[in-house]
Amino acid sequence: QSVLTQPPSVSAAPGQKVTISCSGSSSNIGNNYVSWYQQLPGTAPKLLIYDNNKRPSGIPDRFSGSKSGTSATLGITGLQTGDEADYYCGTWDSSLSARVFGGGTNLTVL
Amino acid sequence: QITLKESGPTLVKPTQTLRLTCTFSGFSLSTSGVGVGWIRQPPGKALECLALIYWDDDTRYSPYLRSRLTITKDTSKNKVVLTMANMDPVDTGTYYCVQVFNAFDVWGQGTMVTVSS
C-alpha cells in the first residue's frame, strides 16, 4: 500500500476538466512540497508540477496543482485524448525520511 | 539538454546482486542542490523511490530496502551506480534513473530487470 492515497481511476470527456486528488498526512503532504508526474502508456514518467503548483518549462498551463492541509490536487483542463495516462503524486515523508509516491490514477478521456 | 540512461543486466537470478549504472549528461553532480536517484516500478504497479545521492555525498534510502541497497557516484565520469543485494522475483520491474533538483525533474527511459532462475 502506498503512503499517499489516490483514486485508482478518473474519467472525463474531451474538452472537459478533471481533478485528481492525493491524500496524505502531516508527515508528508502537510509539511512538504508535492509534485505530480504523468506516465503515458509504455513510457517513463514526466514531471508535470513541482513545489505544489509550479510547472516546468514546456508544461502547458492546462495542468495545475494545489495543496490544502494534508491533501493535494492536480487539475487538467481542456482534456485531450493524448492526456490519457497514469498520474502520480509524490512528496517527502519526514517520518520515513524518504520520498514517497501515491498509488497512481489512471485517466481515461472518453 | 539533460539525458540519463540506465544500463545493466536484464535478467538476474534469485539471491544475486543487481548492479545498475546511470550515465547522464547535461548537468553536473557537483552543482549545489542536484542529485540523482533510482526509482522502480513493478509491472502494472506504482512507483517506488529506492535511493538518492546528492552533490554533497548525502544519501537517502528506502527504509524498507535500506539493508540491500548501496548508491555511489563518480562525479568526474557523470555516473551513478546502484547495487541491490539478494534479489528476489518480487524485485522484477523497470528501474529508472532520475535527476533530482526541484523534484524528480528528468527521467531516463528505464531498464527492465527480471529476477528468475
Coordinates of N, CA and C in Angstrom, one line a residue:
Chain A
Q1 N 0.8 -1.2 0.0 CA 0.0 0.0 0.0 C 0.9 1.2 0.0
S2 N 0.4 2.2 -0.8 CA 1.2 3.5 -0.9 C 0.9 4.4 0.3
V3 N 1.9 5.2 0.6 CA 1.8 6.2 1.7 C 0.8 7.3 1.4
L4 N 0.8 7.6 0.1 CA -0.2 8.6 -0.4 C -1.3 8.0 -1.1
T5 N -2.6 8.5 -0.9 CA -3.7 7.8 -1.5 C -4.3 8.6 -2.6
Q6 N -4.4 7.9 -3.8 CA -5.0 8.5 -5.0 C -6.2 7.6 -5.4
P7 N -7.2 8.2 -6.1 CA -8.2 7.3 -6.7 C -7.6 6.5 -7.8
P8 N -8.0 5.2 -7.9 CA -7.4 4.4 -9.0 C -7.7 4.9 -10.4
S9 N -8.8 5.5 -10.6 CA -9.2 5.9 -11.9 C -10.1 7.1 -11.9
V10 N -10.0 7.9 -12.9 CA -10.9 9.0 -13.2 C -11.2 9.1 -14.7
S11 N -12.3 9.7 -15.1 CA -12.6 9.8 -16.5 C -13.4 11.1 -16.7
A12 N -13.2 11.6 -17.9 CA -14.0 12.8 -18.3 C -14.0 12.8 -19.9
A13 N -14.8 13.7 -20.4 CA -14.9 13.8 -21.8 C -13.9 14.8 -22.4
P14 N -13.6 14.7 -23.6 CA -12.6 15.7 -24.3 C -13.1 17.1 -24.1
G15 N -12.2 18.0 -23.8 CA -12.6 19.4 -23.6 C -13.0 19.7 -22.2
Q16 N -13.3 18.7 -21.4 CA -13.7 19.0 -20.0 C -12.6 19.1 -19.1
K17 N -12.9 19.3 -17.8 CA -11.9 19.4 -16.7 C -12.0 18.2 -15.8
V18 N -10.8 17.8 -15.3 CA -10.8 16.7 -14.3 C -9.8 17.1 -13.2
T19 N -10.1 16.6 -12.0 CA -9.2 16.8 -10.9 C -8.8 15.4 -10.3
I20 N -7.6 15.3 -9.9 CA -7.1 14.1 -9.3 C -6.6 14.4 -7.9
S21 N -7.0 13.7 -6.9 CA -6.7 14.0 -5.5 C -5.5 13.1 -5.0
C22 N -4.9 13.6 -4.0 CA -3.7 12.9 -3.4 C -3.8 13.2 -1.9
S23 N -4.0 12.2 -1.1 CA -4.2 12.4 0.3 C -3.1 11.8 1.1
G24 N -2.6 12.6 2.1 CA -1.5 12.1 2.9 C -1.7 12.5 4.4
S25 N -0.6 12.9 5.0 CA -0.7 13.2 6.4 C 0.3 14.4 6.7
S26 N 0.4 14.7 8.0 CA 1.2 15.8 8.4 C 2.7 15.5 8.2
S27 N 3.1 14.2 8.1 CA 4.5 13.9 8.0 C 4.9 14.0 6.5
N28 N 4.0 14.1 5.6 CA 4.3 14.1 4.2 C 3.7 15.4 3.6
I29 N 2.5 15.3 3.0 CA 2.0 16.4 2.3 C 1.8 17.6 3.2
G30 N 1.4 17.4 4.4 CA 1.1 18.5 5.3 C 2.3 19.5 5.5
N31 N 3.5 19.0 5.4 CA 4.7 19.8 5.7 C 5.8 19.8 4.6
N32 N 5.4 19.3 3.4 CA 6.4 19.2 2.4 C 5.8 19.5 1.0
Y33 N 6.6 19.9 0.1 CA 6.1 20.2 -1.3 C 5.6 18.9 -2.0
V34 N 4.6 19.1 -2.8 CA 4.1 18.0 -3.6 C 4.5 18.2 -5.1
S35 N 4.7 17.1 -5.8 CA 5.0 17.1 -7.2 C 4.1 16.1 -7.9
W36 N 3.9 16.3 -9.1 CA 3.0 15.4 -9.9 C 3.7 14.9 -11.2
Y37 N 3.4 13.7 -11.6 CA 4.1 13.1 -12.7 C 3.0 12.4 -13.7
Q38 N 3.3 12.5 -15.0 CA 2.4 11.9 -16.0 C 3.2 10.8 -16.6
Q39 N 2.6 9.6 -16.7 CA 3.2 8.4 -17.3 C 2.3 8.0 -18.4
L40 N 2.7 8.3 -19.7 CA 1.9 7.9 -20.8 C 2.2 6.4 -21.0
P41 N 1.3 5.7 -21.6 CA 1.5 4.2 -21.8 C 2.8 3.8 -22.4
G42 N 3.5 2.9 -21.7 CA 4.8 2.4 -22.2 C 6.0 3.4 -22.2
T43 N 5.8 4.5 -21.4 CA 6.9 5.4 -21.4 C 7.3 5.7 -19.9
A44 N 8.4 6.5 -19.8 CA 8.8 6.9 -18.4 C 8.0 8.0 -17.9
P45 N 7.8 8.1 -16.6 CA 7.1 9.3 -16.1 C 7.8 10.6 -16.5
K46 N 7.0 11.7 -16.4 CA 7.4 13.0 -16.7 C 6.9 14.0 -15.7
L47 N 7.8 14.9 -15.2 CA 7.4 15.9 -14.2 C 6.4 16.9 -14.8
L48 N 5.3 17.0 -14.1 CA 4.2 18.0 -14.5 C 4.2 19.2 -13.6
I49 N 4.3 19.0 -12.3 CA 4.1 20.0 -11.3 C 5.1 19.8 -10.2
Y50 N 5.8 20.8 -9.7 CA 6.6 20.7 -8.5 C 6.3 21.8 -7.6
D51 N 6.8 21.7 -6.4 CA 6.5 22.7 -5.3 C 5.0 23.1 -5.3
N52 N 4.2 22.1 -5.3 CA 2.7 22.2 -5.2 C 2.0 22.7 -6.4
N53 N 2.6 23.8 -7.0 CA 1.8 24.4 -8.1 C 2.7 25.0 -9.2
K54 N 4.0 24.7 -9.3 CA 4.8 25.2 -10.3 C 5.0 24.3 -11.5
R55 N 5.0 24.8 -12.7 CA 5.1 24.0 -13.9 C 6.5 24.1 -14.5
P56 N 7.2 23.0 -14.8 CA 8.5 23.1 -15.5 C 8.3 23.7 -16.9
S57 N 9.3 24.2 -17.4 CA 9.3 24.8 -18.8 C 8.7 23.7 -19.8
G58 N 7.8 24.1 -20.6 CA 7.2 23.2 -21.6 C 5.9 22.6 -21.2
I59 N 5.6 22.6 -19.9 CA 4.3 22.0 -19.5 C 3.2 23.1 -19.7
P60 N 2.2 22.7 -20.4 CA 1.1 23.7 -20.7 C 0.3 24.1 -19.5
D61 N -0.3 25.3 -19.5 CA -1.0 25.8 -18.3 C -2.3 25.1 -18.1
R62 N -2.6 24.1 -19.0 CA -3.8 23.3 -18.8 C -3.7 22.4 -17.5
F63 N -2.4 22.3 -17.1 CA -2.1 21.5 -15.9 C -1.8 22.4 -14.8
S64 N -2.5 22.1 -13.6 CA -2.3 23.0 -12.4 C -2.3 22.1 -11.2
G65 N -1.6 22.6 -10.2 CA -1.6 21.9 -8.9 C -1.9 22.8 -7.7
S66 N -2.5 22.2 -6.7 CA -2.8 23.0 -5.5 C -2.6 22.0 -4.3
K67 N -2.5 22.7 -3.1 CA -2.4 21.9 -1.9 C -3.2 22.6 -0.8
S68 N -3.8 21.8 0.0 CA -4.5 22.3 1.2 C -4.4 21.3 2.3
G69 N -3.8 21.7 3.4 CA -3.6 20.8 4.5 C -2.8 19.6 4.2
T70 N -3.4 18.4 4.3 CA -2.7 17.2 4.0 C -3.2 16.5 2.7
S71 N -3.8 17.3 1.8 CA -4.2 16.9 0.5 C -3.7 17.8 -0.6
A72 N -3.5 17.2 -1.7 CA -3.1 17.9 -2.9 C -4.0 17.5 -4.1
T73 N -4.1 18.4 -5.1 CA -4.9 18.2 -6.2 C -4.2 18.6 -7.5
L74 N -4.3 17.7 -8.5 CA -3.9 18.0 -9.9 C -5.1 18.3 -10.7
G75 N -5.1 19.4 -11.4 CA -6.2 19.8 -12.3 C -5.8 19.8 -13.7
I76 N -6.6 19.3 -14.6 CA -6.3 19.3 -16.0 C -7.5 19.8 -16.7
T77 N -7.4 20.9 -17.5 CA -8.5 21.5 -18.2 C -8.3 21.2 -19.7
G78 N -9.4 21.4 -20.5 CA -9.3 21.2 -21.9 C -8.8 19.8 -22.3
L79 N -9.4 18.8 -21.7 CA -8.9 17.4 -21.8 C -8.7 17.0 -23.3
Q80 N -7.6 16.3 -23.6 CA -7.4 15.8 -24.9 C -7.1 14.3 -24.8
T81 N -7.3 13.6 -25.8 CA -7.1 12.1 -25.8 C -5.7 11.8 -25.5
G82 N -4.8 12.7 -25.8 CA -3.4 12.5 -25.5 C -3.0 12.6 -24.1
D83 N -4.0 13.0 -23.2 CA -3.8 13.1 -21.8 C -4.0 11.8 -21.1
E84 N -4.5 10.8 -21.8 CA -4.8 9.5 -21.2 C -3.4 8.9 -20.7
A85 N -3.4 8.7 -19.4 CA -2.1 8.3 -18.8 C -2.4 8.0 -17.4
D86 N -1.3 7.5 -16.7 CA -1.3 7.3 -15.3 C -0.7 8.6 -14.7
Y87 N -1.2 9.1 -13.6 CA -0.7 10.3 -12.9 C -0.4 9.9 -11.5
Y88 N 0.8 10.3 -11.0 CA 1.3 10.0 -9.7 C 1.6 11.3 -9.0
C89 N 1.3 11.3 -7.7 CA 1.8 12.4 -6.8 C 2.9 11.9 -6.0
G90 N 3.8 12.8 -5.6 CA 4.9 12.5 -4.8 C 5.3 13.6 -3.8
T91 N 6.0 13.2 -2.7 CA 6.5 14.2 -1.8 C 7.5 13.5 -0.9
W92 N 8.0 14.3 0.0 CA 9.0 13.8 1.1 C 8.1 13.4 2.3
D93 N 8.5 12.3 2.9 CA 7.9 11.9 4.2 C 8.9 12.1 5.3
S94 N 8.6 13.0 6.2 CA 9.6 13.3 7.2 C 9.8 12.1 8.2
S95 N 8.7 11.4 8.5 CA 8.8 10.2 9.4 C 9.6 9.1 8.8
L96 N 9.5 8.8 7.5 CA 10.2 7.8 6.9 C 11.6 8.2 6.4
S97 N 11.8 9.5 6.3 CA 13.0 10.1 5.7 C 13.2 9.5 4.3
A98 N 12.1 9.6 3.6 CA 12.2 9.0 2.2 C 11.2 9.8 1.3
R99 N 11.4 9.7 0.0 CA 10.5 10.2 -1.0 C 9.4 9.1 -1.2
V100 N 8.2 9.5 -1.2 CA 7.1 8.6 -1.4 C 6.2 9.0 -2.5
F101 N 5.4 8.0 -3.1 CA 4.5 8.3 -4.2 C 3.1 7.8 -3.8
G102 N 2.2 8.3 -4.5 CA 0.8 7.8 -4.5 C 0.7 6.5 -5.3
G103 N -0.4 5.8 -5.2 CA -0.6 4.6 -6.0 C -0.9 4.8 -7.4
G104 N -1.1 6.0 -7.8 CA -1.3 6.3 -9.2 C -2.8 6.4 -9.6
T105 N -3.1 7.2 -10.5 CA -4.5 7.4 -11.0 C -4.5 7.3 -12.5
N106 N -5.3 6.4 -13.0 CA -5.4 6.2 -14.5 C -6.5 7.1 -15.0
L107 N -6.1 8.0 -15.9 CA -7.1 8.9 -16.5 C -7.6 8.4 -17.9
T108 N -8.9 8.3 -18.0 CA -9.5 8.0 -19.3 C -10.2 9.2 -19.9
V109 N -9.9 9.5 -21.1 CA -10.7 10.6 -21.8 C -11.6 10.0 -22.7
L110 N -12.9 10.0 -22.3 CA -13.9 9.2 -23.0 C -14.3 9.8 -24.4
Chain B
Q1 N 20.7 20.1 -23.0 CA 19.7 19.0 -22.9 C 20.2 18.0 -21.9
I2 N 19.3 17.7 -20.9 CA 19.7 16.7 -19.9 C 19.2 15.3 -20.3
T3 N 20.0 14.4 -20.2 CA 19.7 13.0 -20.5 C 20.3 12.1 -19.5
L4 N 19.6 11.0 -19.2 CA 20.0 9.9 -18.3 C 19.7 8.6 -19.0
K5 N 20.6 7.7 -18.8 CA 20.4 6.3 -19.4 C 20.9 5.3 -18.4
E6 N 20.0 4.3 -18.3 CA 20.3 3.2 -17.4 C 20.9 2.0 -18.1
S7 N 21.8 1.3 -17.5 CA 22.4 0.1 -18.1 C 22.6 -0.9 -17.0
G8 N 22.6 -2.2 -17.4 CA 22.8 -3.3 -16.5 C 22.1 -4.5 -17.0
P9 N 22.2 -5.6 -16.2 CA 21.6 -6.9 -16.7 C 20.1 -6.8 -16.8
T10 N 19.5 -7.5 -17.8 CA 18.1 -7.6 -17.9 C 17.5 -8.8 -17.1
L11 N 18.4 -9.8 -16.8 CA 18.0 -11.0 -16.1 C 19.0 -11.3 -15.0
V12 N 18.5 -11.4 -13.8 CA 19.3 -11.9 -12.7 C 18.6 -13.0 -12.0
K13 N 19.5 -13.8 -11.3 CA 18.9 -15.0 -10.6 C 18.6 -14.6 -9.2
P14 N 17.6 -15.3 -8.5 CA 17.4 -15.0 -7.1 C 18.7 -15.2 -6.3
T15 N 18.8 -14.3 -5.3 CA 19.9 -14.2 -4.4 C 21.1 -13.5 -5.0
Q16 N 21.1 -13.2 -6.3 CA 22.3 -12.5 -6.9 C 22.1 -11.0 -6.5
T17 N 23.3 -10.3 -6.8 CA 23.3 -8.9 -6.6 C 23.1 -8.1 -7.9
L18 N 22.2 -7.2 -8.0 CA 22.0 -6.4 -9.2 C 22.9 -5.1 -9.1
R19 N 23.5 -4.8 -10.2 CA 24.3 -3.6 -10.3 C 23.8 -2.8 -11.6
L20 N 23.3 -1.7 -11.3 CA 22.8 -0.8 -12.4 C 23.6 0.5 -12.4
T21 N 23.9 0.9 -13.7 CA 24.7 2.2 -13.9 C 23.8 3.2 -14.6
C22 N 23.8 4.4 -14.0 CA 23.2 5.6 -14.7 C 24.2 6.5 -15.2
T23 N 24.2 6.7 -16.5 CA 25.1 7.6 -17.2 C 24.3 8.8 -17.7
F24 N 24.8 10.0 -17.2 CA 24.0 11.2 -17.5 C 24.8 12.3 -18.2
S25 N 24.1 13.2 -18.8 CA 24.8 14.3 -19.4 C 23.9 15.6 -19.3
G26 N 24.4 16.7 -19.5 CA 23.7 18.0 -19.4 C 23.6 18.6 -18.1
F27 N 24.2 18.0 -17.0 CA 24.3 18.6 -15.7 C 25.4 17.9 -15.0
S28 N 25.8 18.5 -13.9 CA 26.9 18.0 -13.1 C 26.4 17.7 -11.6
L29 N 26.9 16.6 -11.1 CA 26.6 16.2 -9.8 C 27.5 16.9 -8.8
S30 N 28.2 17.9 -9.2 CA 29.0 18.8 -8.3 C 28.2 20.1 -8.1
T31 N 27.1 20.3 -8.8 CA 26.3 21.5 -8.6 C 25.4 21.4 -7.4
S32 N 25.5 22.5 -6.6 CA 24.7 22.5 -5.4 C 23.2 22.3 -5.6
G33 N 22.7 21.4 -4.8 CA 21.2 21.1 -4.9 C 20.8 20.0 -5.8
V34 N 21.8 19.5 -6.6 CA 21.5 18.5 -7.6 C 21.7 17.1 -7.0
G35 N 20.9 16.1 -7.4 CA 21.0 14.8 -7.0 C 20.6 13.8 -8.2
V36 N 20.9 12.6 -8.0 CA 20.4 11.5 -8.9 C 19.8 10.4 -8.1
G37 N 18.7 9.9 -8.6 CA 18.0 8.9 -7.8 C 17.7 7.7 -8.7
W38 N 17.3 6.6 -8.0 CA 16.8 5.4 -8.6 C 15.3 5.1 -8.2
I39 N 14.4 4.9 -9.1 CA 13.0 4.6 -8.8 C 12.7 3.4 -9.6
R40 N 11.9 2.5 -9.0 CA 11.5 1.3 -9.7 C 10.0 1.2 -9.8
Q41 N 9.5 0.4 -10.8 CA 8.1 0.2 -11.0 C 7.9 -1.3 -11.4
P42 N 7.3 -2.1 -10.5 CA 6.9 -3.4 -10.9 C 5.9 -3.4 -11.9
P43 N 5.7 -4.4 -12.8 CA 4.8 -4.4 -13.9 C 3.3 -4.1 -13.3
G44 N 2.7 -3.1 -13.9 CA 1.3 -2.7 -13.5 C 1.2 -2.1 -12.2
K45 N 2.3 -1.7 -11.5 CA 2.2 -1.2 -10.2 C 2.8 0.2 -10.1
A46 N 2.8 0.7 -8.9 CA 3.2 2.1 -8.7 C 4.7 2.3 -8.6
L47 N 5.1 3.6 -8.6 CA 6.5 4.0 -8.5 C 7.0 3.8 -7.0
E48 N 8.2 3.5 -6.9 CA 8.9 3.3 -5.6 C 10.3 3.9 -5.6
C49 N 10.5 4.9 -4.8 CA 11.9 5.5 -4.7 C 12.8 4.6 -3.9
L50 N 13.9 4.2 -4.5 CA 14.9 3.3 -3.9 C 16.0 4.0 -3.2
A51 N 16.6 4.9 -3.9 CA 17.8 5.6 -3.3 C 18.1 6.9 -4.0
L52 N 18.7 7.8 -3.3 CA 19.1 9.1 -3.8 C 20.5 9.4 -3.4
I53 N 21.3 10.1 -4.3 CA 22.6 10.6 -3.9 C 22.7 12.1 -4.4
Y54 N 23.2 12.9 -3.5 CA 23.3 14.4 -3.8 C 24.7 14.8 -4.0
W55 N 24.8 16.1 -4.5 CA 26.1 16.7 -4.8 C 27.1 16.7 -3.7
D56 N 26.5 16.7 -2.4 CA 27.4 16.8 -1.3 C 27.6 15.4 -0.6
D57 N 27.3 14.3 -1.4 CA 27.5 12.9 -1.0 C 26.4 12.4 0.0
D58 N 25.5 13.3 0.3 CA 24.3 12.8 1.1 C 23.6 11.7 0.4
T59 N 23.2 10.7 1.1 CA 22.5 9.6 0.5 C 21.2 9.3 1.3
R60 N 20.2 8.9 0.6 CA 18.9 8.6 1.2 C 18.4 7.3 0.6
Y61 N 17.9 6.4 1.5 CA 17.5 5.1 1.0 C 16.0 4.8 1.4
S62 N 15.4 4.0 0.7 CA 14.1 3.5 1.1 C 14.2 2.8 2.4
P63 N 13.4 3.1 3.4 CA 13.5 2.5 4.7 C 13.2 1.0 4.6
Y64 N 12.5 0.6 3.6 CA 12.1 -0.8 3.5 C 13.2 -1.7 2.8
L65 N 14.1 -1.0 2.1 CA 15.1 -1.8 1.4 C 16.5 -1.3 1.7
R66 N 16.7 -0.5 2.8 CA 18.0 0.1 3.1 C 19.1 -0.9 3.2
S67 N 18.8 -2.1 3.8 CA 19.8 -3.1 4.1 C 20.4 -3.7 2.8
R68 N 19.6 -3.6 1.7 CA 20.0 -4.2 0.5 C 20.6 -3.3 -0.5
L69 N 20.5 -2.0 -0.3 CA 20.9 -1.0 -1.3 C 22.2 -0.3 -1.0
T70 N 22.9 0.1 -2.1 CA 24.1 1.0 -2.0 C 24.1 1.8 -3.2
I71 N 24.2 3.1 -3.0 CA 24.2 4.1 -4.2 C 25.6 4.8 -4.1
T72 N 26.3 4.9 -5.2 CA 27.5 5.7 -5.2 C 27.6 6.5 -6.5
K73 N 28.5 7.5 -6.5 CA 28.6 8.4 -7.7 C 30.0 8.6 -8.1
D74 N 30.2 8.8 -9.3 CA 31.5 9.2 -9.9 C 31.3 10.5 -10.6
T75 N 31.5 11.6 -9.9 CA 31.2 12.9 -10.5 C 32.0 13.2 -11.8
S76 N 33.2 12.8 -11.8 CA 34.1 13.1 -13.0 C 33.6 12.3 -14.2
K77 N 33.0 11.2 -14.0 CA 32.5 10.4 -15.2 C 31.0 10.5 -15.4
N78 N 30.3 11.3 -14.6 CA 28.9 11.5 -14.7 C 28.1 10.2 -14.7
K79 N 28.5 9.4 -13.6 CA 27.9 8.1 -13.5 C 27.4 7.9 -12.0
V80 N 26.3 7.2 -11.9 CA 25.8 6.8 -10.6 C 25.5 5.3 -10.6
V81 N 25.9 4.6 -9.6 CA 25.7 3.2 -9.6 C 24.8 2.8 -8.4
L82 N 23.9 1.9 -8.7 CA 23.0 1.3 -7.6 C 23.3 -0.2 -7.6
T83 N 23.6 -0.7 -6.4 CA 23.6 -2.1 -6.2 C 22.5 -2.5 -5.2
M84 N 21.9 -3.6 -5.6 CA 20.8 -4.2 -4.8 C 21.1 -5.7 -4.5
A85 N 21.3 -6.0 -3.3 CA 21.7 -7.4 -2.9 C 20.5 -8.3 -2.8
N86 N 20.8 -9.6 -2.8 CA 19.8 -10.6 -2.5 C 18.5 -10.4 -3.3
M87 N 18.6 -10.4 -4.6 CA 17.5 -10.1 -5.5 C 16.4 -11.3 -5.4
D88 N 15.2 -10.9 -5.5 CA 14.0 -11.8 -5.4 C 13.1 -11.6 -6.6
P89 N 12.3 -12.6 -7.0 CA 11.3 -12.3 -8.1 C 10.4 -11.1 -7.9
V90 N 10.1 -10.7 -6.6 CA 9.3 -9.6 -6.4 C 10.0 -8.3 -6.8
D91 N 11.3 -8.3 -7.0 CA 12.1 -7.2 -7.4 C 12.0 -7.0 -8.9
T92 N 11.3 -7.8 -9.6 CA 11.2 -7.6 -11.1 C 10.4 -6.3 -11.4
G93 N 11.0 -5.6 -12.3 CA 10.3 -4.4 -12.7 C 11.2 -3.5 -13.6
T94 N 10.7 -2.3 -13.9 CA 11.5 -1.3 -14.6 C 12.2 -0.4 -13.6
Y95 N 13.5 -0.2 -13.8 CA 14.3 0.7 -12.9 C 14.7 1.9 -13.6
Y96 N 14.3 3.1 -13.1 CA 14.5 4.4 -13.7 C 15.6 5.1 -12.9
C97 N 16.4 5.8 -13.7 CA 17.4 6.8 -13.1 C 16.8 8.2 -13.3
V98 N 16.9 9.0 -12.3 CA 16.2 10.4 -12.4 C 17.2 11.4 -11.9
Q99 N 17.1 12.6 -12.5 CA 17.8 13.8 -12.0 C 16.9 14.4 -10.9
V100 N 17.5 14.7 -9.8 CA 16.7 15.3 -8.6 C 17.2 16.8 -8.5
F101 N 16.2 17.7 -8.6 CA 16.5 19.1 -8.3 C 15.3 19.7 -7.7
N102 N 14.4 20.2 -8.5 CA 13.1 20.7 -8.0 C 12.3 19.5 -7.4
A103 N 12.3 18.4 -8.1 CA 11.6 17.2 -7.7 C 12.4 16.1 -8.5
F104 N 11.7 15.1 -9.0 CA 12.3 14.2 -10.0 C 12.1 14.8 -11.3
D105 N 13.1 15.6 -11.7 CA 12.9 16.5 -12.8 C 13.0 15.8 -14.2
V106 N 14.0 15.0 -14.4 CA 14.2 14.4 -15.7 C 14.4 12.9 -15.5
W107 N 13.8 12.1 -16.3 CA 13.8 10.6 -16.1 C 14.6 10.0 -17.3
G108 N 15.3 8.9 -17.0 CA 15.8 8.0 -18.0 C 14.7 7.2 -18.6
Q109 N 15.0 6.5 -19.7 CA 14.0 5.7 -20.3 C 13.6 4.4 -19.5
G110 N 14.4 4.1 -18.6 CA 14.2 2.9 -17.7 C 14.8 1.6 -18.3
T111 N 15.1 0.7 -17.4 CA 15.6 -0.6 -17.9 C 14.8 -1.7 -17.1
M112 N 14.4 -2.7 -17.9 CA 13.6 -3.8 -17.3 C 14.5 -4.8 -16.7
V113 N 14.2 -5.2 -15.5 CA 15.0 -6.2 -14.8 C 14.1 -7.3 -14.4
T114 N 14.4 -8.5 -14.8 CA 13.6 -9.7 -14.4 C 14.5 -10.6 -13.5
V115 N 13.8 -11.0 -12.4 CA 14.5 -11.9 -11.5 C 13.9 -13.3 -11.6
S116 N 14.6 -14.2 -12.1 CA 14.1 -15.5 -12.3 C 15.3 -16.5 -12.4
S117 N 15.0 -17.7 -11.9 CA 16.0 -18.8 -12.0 C 16.0 -19.5 -13.4

